[in-house]
mmCIF file of C-alpha atoms and ligand atoms in Angstrom:
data_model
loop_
_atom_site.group_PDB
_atom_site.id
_atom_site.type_symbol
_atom_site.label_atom_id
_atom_site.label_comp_id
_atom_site.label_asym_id
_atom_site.label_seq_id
_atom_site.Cartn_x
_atom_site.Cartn_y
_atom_site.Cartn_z
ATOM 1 C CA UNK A 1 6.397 25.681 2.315
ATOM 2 C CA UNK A 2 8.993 25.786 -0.233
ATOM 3 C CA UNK A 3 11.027 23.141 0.474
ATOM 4 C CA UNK A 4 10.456 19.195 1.519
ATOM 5 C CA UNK A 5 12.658 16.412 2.935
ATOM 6 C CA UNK A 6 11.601 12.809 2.305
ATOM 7 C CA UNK A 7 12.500 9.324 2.772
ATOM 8 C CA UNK A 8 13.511 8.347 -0.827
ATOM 9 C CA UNK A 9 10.389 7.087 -2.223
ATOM 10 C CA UNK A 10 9.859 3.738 -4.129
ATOM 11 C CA UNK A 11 7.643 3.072 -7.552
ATOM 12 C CA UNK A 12 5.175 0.304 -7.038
ATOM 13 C CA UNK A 13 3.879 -0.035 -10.321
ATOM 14 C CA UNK A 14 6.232 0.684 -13.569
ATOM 15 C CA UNK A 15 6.492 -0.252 -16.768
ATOM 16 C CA UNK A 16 10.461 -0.212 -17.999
ATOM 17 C CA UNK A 17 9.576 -2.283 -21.500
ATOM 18 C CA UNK A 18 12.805 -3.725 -22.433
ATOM 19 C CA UNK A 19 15.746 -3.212 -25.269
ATOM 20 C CA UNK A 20 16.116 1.205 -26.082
ATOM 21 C CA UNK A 21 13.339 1.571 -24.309
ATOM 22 C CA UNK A 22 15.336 0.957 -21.149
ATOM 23 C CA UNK A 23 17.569 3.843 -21.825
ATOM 24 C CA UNK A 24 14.792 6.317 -21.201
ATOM 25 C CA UNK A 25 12.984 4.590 -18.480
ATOM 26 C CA UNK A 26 15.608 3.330 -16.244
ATOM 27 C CA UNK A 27 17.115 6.169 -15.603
ATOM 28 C CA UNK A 28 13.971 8.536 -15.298
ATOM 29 C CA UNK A 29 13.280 6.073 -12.627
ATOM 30 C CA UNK A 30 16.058 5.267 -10.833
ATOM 31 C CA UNK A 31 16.572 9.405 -10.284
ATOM 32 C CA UNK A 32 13.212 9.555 -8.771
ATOM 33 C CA UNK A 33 12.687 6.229 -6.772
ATOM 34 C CA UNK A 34 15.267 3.891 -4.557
ATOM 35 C CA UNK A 35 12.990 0.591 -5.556
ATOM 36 C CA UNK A 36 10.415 -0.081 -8.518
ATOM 37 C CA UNK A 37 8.097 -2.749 -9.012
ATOM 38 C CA UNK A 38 8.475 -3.888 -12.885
ATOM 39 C CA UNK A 39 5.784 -5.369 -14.250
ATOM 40 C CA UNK A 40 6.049 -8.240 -16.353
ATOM 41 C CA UNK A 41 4.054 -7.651 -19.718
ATOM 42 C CA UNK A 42 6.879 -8.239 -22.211
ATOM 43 C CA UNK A 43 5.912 -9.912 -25.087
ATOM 44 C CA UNK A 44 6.437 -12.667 -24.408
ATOM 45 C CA UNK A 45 5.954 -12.271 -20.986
ATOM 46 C CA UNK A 46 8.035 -13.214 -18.126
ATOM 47 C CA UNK A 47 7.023 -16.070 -16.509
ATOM 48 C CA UNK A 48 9.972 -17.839 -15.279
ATOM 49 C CA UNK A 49 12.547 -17.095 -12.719
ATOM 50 C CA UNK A 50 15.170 -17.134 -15.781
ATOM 51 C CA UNK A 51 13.600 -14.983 -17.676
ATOM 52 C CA UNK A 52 13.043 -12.684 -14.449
ATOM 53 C CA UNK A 53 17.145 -12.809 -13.769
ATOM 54 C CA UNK A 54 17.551 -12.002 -17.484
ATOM 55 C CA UNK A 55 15.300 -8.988 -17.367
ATOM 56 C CA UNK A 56 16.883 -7.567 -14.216
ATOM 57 C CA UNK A 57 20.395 -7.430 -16.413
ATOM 58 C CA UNK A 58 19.304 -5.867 -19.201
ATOM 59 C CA UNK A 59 17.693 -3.172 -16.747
ATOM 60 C CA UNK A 60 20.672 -2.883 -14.315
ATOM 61 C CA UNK A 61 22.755 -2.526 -17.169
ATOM 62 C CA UNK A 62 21.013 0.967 -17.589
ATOM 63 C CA UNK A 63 21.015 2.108 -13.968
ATOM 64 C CA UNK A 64 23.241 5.633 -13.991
ATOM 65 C CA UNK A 65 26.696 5.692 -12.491
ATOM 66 C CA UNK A 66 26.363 6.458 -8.792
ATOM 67 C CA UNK A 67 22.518 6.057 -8.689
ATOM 68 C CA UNK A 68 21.610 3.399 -6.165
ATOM 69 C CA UNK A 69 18.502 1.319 -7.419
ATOM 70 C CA UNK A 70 17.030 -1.556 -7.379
ATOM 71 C CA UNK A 71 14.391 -2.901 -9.508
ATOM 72 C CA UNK A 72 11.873 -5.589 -7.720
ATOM 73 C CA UNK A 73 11.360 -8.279 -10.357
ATOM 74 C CA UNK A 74 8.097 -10.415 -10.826
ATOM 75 C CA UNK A 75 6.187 -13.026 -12.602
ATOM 76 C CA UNK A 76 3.771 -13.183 -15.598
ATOM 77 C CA UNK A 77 0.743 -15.434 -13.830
ATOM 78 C CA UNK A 78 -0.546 -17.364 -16.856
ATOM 79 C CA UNK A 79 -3.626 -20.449 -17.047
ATOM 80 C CA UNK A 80 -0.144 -22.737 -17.404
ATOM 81 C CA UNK A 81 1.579 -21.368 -14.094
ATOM 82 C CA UNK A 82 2.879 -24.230 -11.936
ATOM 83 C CA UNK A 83 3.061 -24.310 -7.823
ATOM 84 C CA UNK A 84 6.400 -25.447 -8.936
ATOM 85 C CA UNK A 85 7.031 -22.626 -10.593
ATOM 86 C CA UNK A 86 6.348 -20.386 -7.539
ATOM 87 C CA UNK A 87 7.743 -22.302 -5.105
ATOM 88 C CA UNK A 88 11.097 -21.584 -6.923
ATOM 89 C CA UNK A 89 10.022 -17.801 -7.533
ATOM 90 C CA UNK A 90 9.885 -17.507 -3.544
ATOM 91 C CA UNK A 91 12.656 -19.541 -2.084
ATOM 92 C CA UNK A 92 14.669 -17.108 -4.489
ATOM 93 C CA UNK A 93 14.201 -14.341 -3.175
ATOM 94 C CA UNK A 94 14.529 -12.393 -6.430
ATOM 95 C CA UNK A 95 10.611 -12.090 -7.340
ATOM 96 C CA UNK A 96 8.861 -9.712 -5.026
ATOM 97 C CA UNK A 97 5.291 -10.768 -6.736
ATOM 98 C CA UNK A 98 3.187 -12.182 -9.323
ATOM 99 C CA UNK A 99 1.141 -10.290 -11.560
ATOM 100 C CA UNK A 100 -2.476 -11.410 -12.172
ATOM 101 C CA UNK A 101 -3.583 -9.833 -15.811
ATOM 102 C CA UNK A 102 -6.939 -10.971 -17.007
ATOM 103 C CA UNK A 103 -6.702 -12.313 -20.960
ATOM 104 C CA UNK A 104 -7.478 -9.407 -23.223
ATOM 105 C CA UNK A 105 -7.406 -6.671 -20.411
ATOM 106 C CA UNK A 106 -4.916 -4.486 -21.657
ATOM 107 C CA UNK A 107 -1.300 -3.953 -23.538
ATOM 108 C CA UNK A 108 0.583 -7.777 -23.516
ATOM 109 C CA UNK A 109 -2.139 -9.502 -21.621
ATOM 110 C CA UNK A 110 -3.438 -12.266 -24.634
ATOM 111 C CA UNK A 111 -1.425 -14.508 -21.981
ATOM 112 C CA UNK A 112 -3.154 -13.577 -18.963
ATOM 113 C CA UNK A 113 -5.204 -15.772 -16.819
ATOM 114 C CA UNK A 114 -8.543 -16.526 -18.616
ATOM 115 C CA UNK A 115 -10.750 -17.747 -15.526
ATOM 116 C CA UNK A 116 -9.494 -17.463 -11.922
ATOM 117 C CA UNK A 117 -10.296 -21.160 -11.117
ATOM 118 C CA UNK A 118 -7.244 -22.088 -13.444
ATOM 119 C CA UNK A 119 -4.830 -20.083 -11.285
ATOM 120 C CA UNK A 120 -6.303 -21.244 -7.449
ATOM 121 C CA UNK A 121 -3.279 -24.199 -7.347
ATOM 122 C CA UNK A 122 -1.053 -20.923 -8.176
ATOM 123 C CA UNK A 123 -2.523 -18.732 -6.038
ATOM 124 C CA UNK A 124 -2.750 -21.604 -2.965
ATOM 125 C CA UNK A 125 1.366 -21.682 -3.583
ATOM 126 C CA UNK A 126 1.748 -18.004 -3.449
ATOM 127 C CA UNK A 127 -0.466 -17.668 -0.383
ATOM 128 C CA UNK A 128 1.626 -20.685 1.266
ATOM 129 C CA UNK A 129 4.594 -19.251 0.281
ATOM 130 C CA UNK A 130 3.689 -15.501 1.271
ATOM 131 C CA UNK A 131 4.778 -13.947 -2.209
ATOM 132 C CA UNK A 132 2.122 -10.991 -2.885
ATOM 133 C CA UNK A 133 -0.870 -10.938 -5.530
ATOM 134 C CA UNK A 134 -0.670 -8.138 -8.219
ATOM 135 C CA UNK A 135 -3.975 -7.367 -9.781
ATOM 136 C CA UNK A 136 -5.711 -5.527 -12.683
ATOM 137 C CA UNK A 137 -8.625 -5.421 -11.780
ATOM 138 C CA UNK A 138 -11.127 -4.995 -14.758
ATOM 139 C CA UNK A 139 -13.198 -7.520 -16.327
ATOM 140 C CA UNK A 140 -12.882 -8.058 -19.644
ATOM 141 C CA UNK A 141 -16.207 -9.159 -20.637
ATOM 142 C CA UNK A 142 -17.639 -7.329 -23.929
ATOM 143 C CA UNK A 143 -21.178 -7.160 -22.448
ATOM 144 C CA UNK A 144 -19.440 -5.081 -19.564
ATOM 145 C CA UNK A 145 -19.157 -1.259 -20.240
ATOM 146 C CA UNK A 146 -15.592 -0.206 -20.047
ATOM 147 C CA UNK A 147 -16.283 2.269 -17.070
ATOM 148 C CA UNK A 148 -17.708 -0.066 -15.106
ATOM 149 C CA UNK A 149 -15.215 -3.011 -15.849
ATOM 150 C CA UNK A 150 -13.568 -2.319 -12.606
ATOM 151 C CA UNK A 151 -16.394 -2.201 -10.450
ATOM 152 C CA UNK A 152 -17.551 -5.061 -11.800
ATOM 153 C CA UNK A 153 -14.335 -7.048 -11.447
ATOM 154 C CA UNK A 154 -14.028 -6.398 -7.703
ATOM 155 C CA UNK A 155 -17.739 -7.829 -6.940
ATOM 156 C CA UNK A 156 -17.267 -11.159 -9.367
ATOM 157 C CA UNK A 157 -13.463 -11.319 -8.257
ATOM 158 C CA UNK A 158 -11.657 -9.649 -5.957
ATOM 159 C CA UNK A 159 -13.846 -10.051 -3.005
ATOM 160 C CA UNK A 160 -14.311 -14.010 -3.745
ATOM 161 C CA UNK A 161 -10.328 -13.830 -3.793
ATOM 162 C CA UNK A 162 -10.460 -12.502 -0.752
ATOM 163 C CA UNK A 163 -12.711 -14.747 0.846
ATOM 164 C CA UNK A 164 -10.926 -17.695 -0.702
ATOM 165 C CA UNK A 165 -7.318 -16.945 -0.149
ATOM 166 C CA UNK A 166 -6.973 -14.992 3.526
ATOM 167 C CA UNK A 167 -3.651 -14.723 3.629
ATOM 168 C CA UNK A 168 -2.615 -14.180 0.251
ATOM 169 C CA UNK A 169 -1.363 -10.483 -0.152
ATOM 170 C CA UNK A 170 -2.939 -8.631 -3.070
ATOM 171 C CA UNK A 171 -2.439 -5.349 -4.517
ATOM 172 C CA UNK A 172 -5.443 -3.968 -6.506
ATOM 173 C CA UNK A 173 -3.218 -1.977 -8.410
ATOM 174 C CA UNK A 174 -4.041 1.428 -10.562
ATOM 175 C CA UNK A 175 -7.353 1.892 -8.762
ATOM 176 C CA UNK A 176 -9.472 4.417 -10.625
ATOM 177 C CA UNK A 177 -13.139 4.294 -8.828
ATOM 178 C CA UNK A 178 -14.835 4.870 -5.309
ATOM 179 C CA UNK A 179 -15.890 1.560 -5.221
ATOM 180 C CA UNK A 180 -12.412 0.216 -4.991
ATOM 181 C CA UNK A 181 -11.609 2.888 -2.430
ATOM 182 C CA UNK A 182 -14.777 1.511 -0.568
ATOM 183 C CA UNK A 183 -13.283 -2.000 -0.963
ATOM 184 C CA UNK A 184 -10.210 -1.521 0.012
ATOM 185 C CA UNK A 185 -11.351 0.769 3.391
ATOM 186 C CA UNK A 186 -13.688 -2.738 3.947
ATOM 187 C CA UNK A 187 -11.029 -5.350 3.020
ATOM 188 C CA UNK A 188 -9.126 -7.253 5.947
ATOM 189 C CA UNK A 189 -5.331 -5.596 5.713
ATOM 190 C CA UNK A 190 -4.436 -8.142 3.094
ATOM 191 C CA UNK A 191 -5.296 -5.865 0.526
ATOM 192 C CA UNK A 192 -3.919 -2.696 -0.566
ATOM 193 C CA UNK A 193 -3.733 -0.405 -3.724
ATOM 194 C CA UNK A 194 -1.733 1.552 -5.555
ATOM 195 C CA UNK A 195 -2.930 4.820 -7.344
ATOM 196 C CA UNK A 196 -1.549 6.496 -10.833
ATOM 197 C CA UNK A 197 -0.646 10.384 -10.764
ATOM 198 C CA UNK A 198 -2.922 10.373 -13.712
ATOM 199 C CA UNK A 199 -6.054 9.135 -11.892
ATOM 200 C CA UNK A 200 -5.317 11.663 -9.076
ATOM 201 C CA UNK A 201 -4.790 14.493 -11.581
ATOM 202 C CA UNK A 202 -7.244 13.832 -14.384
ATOM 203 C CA UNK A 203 -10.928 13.065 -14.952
ATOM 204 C CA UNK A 204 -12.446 11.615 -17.948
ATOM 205 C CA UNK A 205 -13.157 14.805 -19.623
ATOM 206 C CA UNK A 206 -8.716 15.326 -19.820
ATOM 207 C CA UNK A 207 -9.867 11.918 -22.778
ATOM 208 C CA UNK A 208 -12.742 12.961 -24.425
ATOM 209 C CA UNK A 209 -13.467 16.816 -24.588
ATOM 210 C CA UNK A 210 -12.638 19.168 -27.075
ATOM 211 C CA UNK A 211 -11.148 15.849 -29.304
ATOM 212 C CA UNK A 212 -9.738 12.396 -28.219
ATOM 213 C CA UNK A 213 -6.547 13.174 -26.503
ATOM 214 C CA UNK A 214 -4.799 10.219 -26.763
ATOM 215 C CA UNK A 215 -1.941 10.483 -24.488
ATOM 216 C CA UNK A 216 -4.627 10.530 -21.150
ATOM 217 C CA UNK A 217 -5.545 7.279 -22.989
ATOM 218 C CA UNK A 218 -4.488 4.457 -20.143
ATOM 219 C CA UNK A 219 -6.323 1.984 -18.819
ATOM 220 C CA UNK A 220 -8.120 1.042 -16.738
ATOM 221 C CA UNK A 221 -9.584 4.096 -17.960
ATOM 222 C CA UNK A 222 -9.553 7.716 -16.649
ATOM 223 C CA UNK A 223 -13.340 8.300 -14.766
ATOM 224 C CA UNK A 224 -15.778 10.646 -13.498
ATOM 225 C CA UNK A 225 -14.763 13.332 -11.019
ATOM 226 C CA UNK A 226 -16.123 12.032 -7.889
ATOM 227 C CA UNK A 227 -14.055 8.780 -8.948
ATOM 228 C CA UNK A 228 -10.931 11.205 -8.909
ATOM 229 C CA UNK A 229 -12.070 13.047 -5.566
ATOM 230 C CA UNK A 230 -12.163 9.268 -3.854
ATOM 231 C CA UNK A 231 -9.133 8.286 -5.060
ATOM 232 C CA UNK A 232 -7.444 12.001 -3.810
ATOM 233 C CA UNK A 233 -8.921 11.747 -0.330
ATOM 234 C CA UNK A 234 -7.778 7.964 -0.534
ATOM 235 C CA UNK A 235 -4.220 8.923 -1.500
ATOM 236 C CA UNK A 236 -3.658 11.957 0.656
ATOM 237 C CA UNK A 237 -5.724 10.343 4.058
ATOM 238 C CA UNK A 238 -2.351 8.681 5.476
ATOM 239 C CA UNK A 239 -4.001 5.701 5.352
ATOM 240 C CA UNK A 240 -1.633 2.616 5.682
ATOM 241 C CA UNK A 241 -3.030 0.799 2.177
ATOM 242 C CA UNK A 242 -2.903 3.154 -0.361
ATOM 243 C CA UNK A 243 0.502 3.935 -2.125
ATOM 244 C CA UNK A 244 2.236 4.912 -4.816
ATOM 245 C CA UNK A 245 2.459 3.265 -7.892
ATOM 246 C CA UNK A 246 2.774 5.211 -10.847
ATOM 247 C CA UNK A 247 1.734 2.389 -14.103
ATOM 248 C CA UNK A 248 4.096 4.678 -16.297
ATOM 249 C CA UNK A 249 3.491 2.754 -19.227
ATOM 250 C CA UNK A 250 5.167 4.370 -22.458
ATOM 251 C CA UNK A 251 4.555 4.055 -25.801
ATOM 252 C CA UNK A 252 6.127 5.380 -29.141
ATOM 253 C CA UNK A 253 4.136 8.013 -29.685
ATOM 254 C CA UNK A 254 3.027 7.041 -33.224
ATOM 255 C CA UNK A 255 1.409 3.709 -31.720
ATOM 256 C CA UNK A 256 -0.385 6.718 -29.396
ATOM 257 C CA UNK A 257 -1.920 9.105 -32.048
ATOM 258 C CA UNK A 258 -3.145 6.334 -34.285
ATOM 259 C CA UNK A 259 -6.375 4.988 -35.019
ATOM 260 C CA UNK A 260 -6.510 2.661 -32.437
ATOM 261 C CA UNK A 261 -3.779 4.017 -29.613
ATOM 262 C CA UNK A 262 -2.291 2.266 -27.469
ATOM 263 C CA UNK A 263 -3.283 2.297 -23.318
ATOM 264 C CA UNK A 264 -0.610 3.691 -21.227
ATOM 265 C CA UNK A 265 0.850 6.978 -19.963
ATOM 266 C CA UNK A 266 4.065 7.725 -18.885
ATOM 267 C CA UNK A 267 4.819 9.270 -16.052
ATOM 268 C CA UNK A 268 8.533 8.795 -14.566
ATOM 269 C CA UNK A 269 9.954 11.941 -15.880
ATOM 270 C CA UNK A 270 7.776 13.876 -12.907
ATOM 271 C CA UNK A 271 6.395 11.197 -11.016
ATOM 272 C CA UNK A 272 7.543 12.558 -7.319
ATOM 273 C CA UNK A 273 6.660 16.348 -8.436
ATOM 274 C CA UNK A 274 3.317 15.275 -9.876
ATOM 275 C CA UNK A 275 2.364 13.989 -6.471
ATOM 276 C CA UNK A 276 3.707 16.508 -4.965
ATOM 277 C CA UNK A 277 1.620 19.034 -6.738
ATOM 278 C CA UNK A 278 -1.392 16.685 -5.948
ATOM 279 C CA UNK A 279 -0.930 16.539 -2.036
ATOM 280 C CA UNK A 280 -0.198 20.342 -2.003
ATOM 281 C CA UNK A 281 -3.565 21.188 -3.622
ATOM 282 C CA UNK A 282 -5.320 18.945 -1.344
ATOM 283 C CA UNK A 283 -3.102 20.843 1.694
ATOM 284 C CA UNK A 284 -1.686 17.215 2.655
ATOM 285 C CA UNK A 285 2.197 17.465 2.129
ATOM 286 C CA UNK A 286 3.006 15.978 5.325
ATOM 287 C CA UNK A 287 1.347 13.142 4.413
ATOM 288 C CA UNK A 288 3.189 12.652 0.883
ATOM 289 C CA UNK A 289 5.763 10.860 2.630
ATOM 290 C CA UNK A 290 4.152 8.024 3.980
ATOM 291 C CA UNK A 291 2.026 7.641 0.328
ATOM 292 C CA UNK A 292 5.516 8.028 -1.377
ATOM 293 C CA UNK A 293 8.047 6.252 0.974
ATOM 294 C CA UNK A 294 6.532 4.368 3.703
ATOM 295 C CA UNK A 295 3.364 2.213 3.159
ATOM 296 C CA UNK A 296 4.165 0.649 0.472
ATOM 297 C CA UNK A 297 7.594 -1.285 1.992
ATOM 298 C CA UNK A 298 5.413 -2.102 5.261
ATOM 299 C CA UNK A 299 2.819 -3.966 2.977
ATOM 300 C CA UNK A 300 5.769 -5.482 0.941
ATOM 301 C CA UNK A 301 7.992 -6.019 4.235
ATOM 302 C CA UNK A 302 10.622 -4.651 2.657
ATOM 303 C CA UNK A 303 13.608 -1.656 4.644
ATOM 304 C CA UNK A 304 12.124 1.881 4.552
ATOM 305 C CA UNK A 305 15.227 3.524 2.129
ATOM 306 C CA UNK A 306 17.561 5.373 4.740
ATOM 307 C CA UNK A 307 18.564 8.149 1.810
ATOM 308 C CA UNK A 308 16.470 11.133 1.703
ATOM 309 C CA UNK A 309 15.524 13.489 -1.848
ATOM 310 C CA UNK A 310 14.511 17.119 -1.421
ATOM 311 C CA UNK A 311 11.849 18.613 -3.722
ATOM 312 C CA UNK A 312 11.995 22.863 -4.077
ATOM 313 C CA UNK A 313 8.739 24.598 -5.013
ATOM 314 C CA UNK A 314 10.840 25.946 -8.038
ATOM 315 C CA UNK A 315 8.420 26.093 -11.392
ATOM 316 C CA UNK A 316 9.932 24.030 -14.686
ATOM 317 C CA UNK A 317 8.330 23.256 -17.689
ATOM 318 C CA UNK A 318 8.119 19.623 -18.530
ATOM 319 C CA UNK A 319 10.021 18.426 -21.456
ATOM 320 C CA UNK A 320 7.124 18.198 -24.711
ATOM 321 C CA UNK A 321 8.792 15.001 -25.781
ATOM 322 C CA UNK A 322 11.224 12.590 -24.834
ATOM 323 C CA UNK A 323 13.433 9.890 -26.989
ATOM 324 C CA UNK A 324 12.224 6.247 -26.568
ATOM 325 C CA UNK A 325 13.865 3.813 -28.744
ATOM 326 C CA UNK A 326 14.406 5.322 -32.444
ATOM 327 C CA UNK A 327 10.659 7.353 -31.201
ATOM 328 C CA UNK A 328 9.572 9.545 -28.836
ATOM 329 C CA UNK A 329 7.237 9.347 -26.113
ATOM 330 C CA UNK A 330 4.517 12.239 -25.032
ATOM 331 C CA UNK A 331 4.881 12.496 -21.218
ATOM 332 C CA UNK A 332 2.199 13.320 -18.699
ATOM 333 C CA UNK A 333 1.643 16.847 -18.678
ATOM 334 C CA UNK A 334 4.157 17.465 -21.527
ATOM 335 C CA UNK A 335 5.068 21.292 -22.082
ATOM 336 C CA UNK A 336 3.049 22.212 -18.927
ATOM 337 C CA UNK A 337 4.663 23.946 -15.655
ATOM 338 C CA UNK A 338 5.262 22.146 -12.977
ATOM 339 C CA UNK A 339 5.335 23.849 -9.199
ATOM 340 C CA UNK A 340 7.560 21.007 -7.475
ATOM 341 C CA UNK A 341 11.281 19.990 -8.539
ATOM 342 C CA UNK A 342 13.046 17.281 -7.179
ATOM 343 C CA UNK A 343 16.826 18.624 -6.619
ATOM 344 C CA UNK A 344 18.928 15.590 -5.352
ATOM 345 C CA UNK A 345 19.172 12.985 -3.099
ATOM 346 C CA UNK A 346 21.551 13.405 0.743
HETATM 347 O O1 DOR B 401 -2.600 1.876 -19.610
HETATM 348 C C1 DOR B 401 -1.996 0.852 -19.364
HETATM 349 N N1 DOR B 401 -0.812 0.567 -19.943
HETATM 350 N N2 DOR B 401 -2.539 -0.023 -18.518
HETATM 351 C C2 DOR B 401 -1.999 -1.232 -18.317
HETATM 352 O O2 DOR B 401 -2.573 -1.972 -17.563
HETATM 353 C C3 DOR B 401 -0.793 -1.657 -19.043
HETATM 354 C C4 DOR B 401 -0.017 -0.527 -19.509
HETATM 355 C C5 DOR B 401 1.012 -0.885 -20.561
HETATM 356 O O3 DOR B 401 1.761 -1.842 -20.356
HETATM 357 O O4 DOR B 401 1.069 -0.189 -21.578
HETATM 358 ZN ZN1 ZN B 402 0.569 -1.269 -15.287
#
């Protein structure tokens, strides 16, 4: 096959940051994805519908001429979040979900919930209200090995969640393990996950061997290869509940090569063709679609896009850096060749 036609896909997971930074990411994303799901670890975070409106401006105000896209907005849970505070998010209509970070899990989360019991009135108003539960899901407790933090987190967690809240949606987002593609098989249809190019390209040994390579540094962390095999037979299976969702996440790339880097890789230079290369190894690109385009609006209830982007299988060599702010960022794969290009939109 050397050429594909899809539904325009959406982003369920990025990270735009905010101020120069948005003159990099917003446009990398807006030429690969119709919708994207920004996450809300500013610093300081956005927790309020205001601050939510605010945000969207300062992004829109970087979307290219004649590029349709919007960005889905959402809210910063904290210990301090208010049912009242909810309530307003959802009769909005402007916050398409809350994100749950536990304190200390990762960049911008010192704010982050510190014991799940503190959020239940929260979580009760988001249920009520039908507005979707974001979730990293790690533990953050020091006696917990940081391999087996998510594992872990879905056992003391995410299944009591579950059990606690029926109806609340919840995304276990950036899943990186079996055991969270074992959950969410065994889950009632509440649940779903998104999954990173990075943990469907990359195992552990892309970190650690032959030197620390920082930029595969994101967390939760990159894992063994059967994690990565799970998570490619989750991704390229068709089923329903796993999607797309890339967690690009950059970072200047001085605050990556330092002595203690920062987590996050960034990823929406190539997103769609990094998939794409993913699904044609695994001999599953008629199934990219619905990972890229289609389950992830059911579980959200949002339009499938009605625009379509065509990808050639045309080699390019990614970029080795890009500007970000007065920096650069590293991106995924940086300087390698690429099989899949995305051309343009109909
Ligand atoms: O690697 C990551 N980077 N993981 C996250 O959960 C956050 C993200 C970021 O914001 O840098
Ligand atoms: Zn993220």
């Amino acid at each position: 096959m050397h050429e594909l036609t899809l539904t325009r896909p959406d982003d369920w997971h990025t990270h735009l940051r905010d101020g120069a930074a948005l003159a990099t990411t917003v446009p990398h994303t807006a030429r690969q994805f119709a919708r994207a799901i920004v996450m809300p670890n500013l610093a300081p975070p956005v927790t309020t519908l205001e601050q939510a409106d605010a945000y969207r401006e300062r992004i829109c105000a970087h979307i290219p001429g004649g590029t349709a896209f919007t960005p889905l907005m959402t809210l910063y849970l904290t210990d301090a979040t208010t049912p009242e505070t909810i309530i307003a998010a959802a009769a909005s209509g402007r916050i398409a979900a809350v994100k749950l970070y536990p304190a200390g899990a990762t960049t911008h989360s010192s704010a982050g919930v510190t014991a799940l019991e503190k959020v239940y009135p929260a979580l009760a108003a988001m249920e009520e209200a039908d507005l979707p539960l974001l979730v990293h899901g790690e533990v953050t407790d020091d006696d917990v090995d940081v391999f087996d933090r998510e594992k872990v987190f879905i056992e003391r967690c995410l299944e009591p969640l579950t059990v606690k809240f029926p109806a609340l949606r919840i995304v276990f987002e950036h899943i990186t393990t079996a055991d969270a593609v074992d959950f969410v098989h065994a889950a009632p249809r509440t649940v779903a996950a998104t999954i990173t190019p990075q943990h469907l390209l990359f195992n552990r040994n892309a970190l650690l061997v032959g030197g620390v390579h920082p930029h595969h540094y994101c967390l939760p962390v990159l894992k063994r290869e059967r994690h990565r095999r799970a998570l490619r037979e989750a991704a390229t299976s068709g089923h329903p509940r796993f999607f797309l969702g890339t967690d690009s996440a950059p970072h200047e790339r001085r605050r990556k090569e330092s002595a203690c880097g920062c987590a996050g890789i960034y990823s929406a230079h190539a997103a769609l063709e990094l998939y794409a290369g993913v699904f044609e190894e695994a001999g599953a690109l008629d199934r990219l679609e619905g990972f890229c385009a289609l389950h992830g609006a059911a579980f959200y209830r949002l339009p499938v896009n009605t625009n379509r982007v065509r990808l050639v299988r045309e080699p390019w060599q990614v970029p080795d850096s890009y500007e970000l702010g007065d920096g650069r960022v590293i991106p995924l794969c940086a300087g390698a060749t690429l099989n899949w290009r995305l051309v343009h939109e109909h």
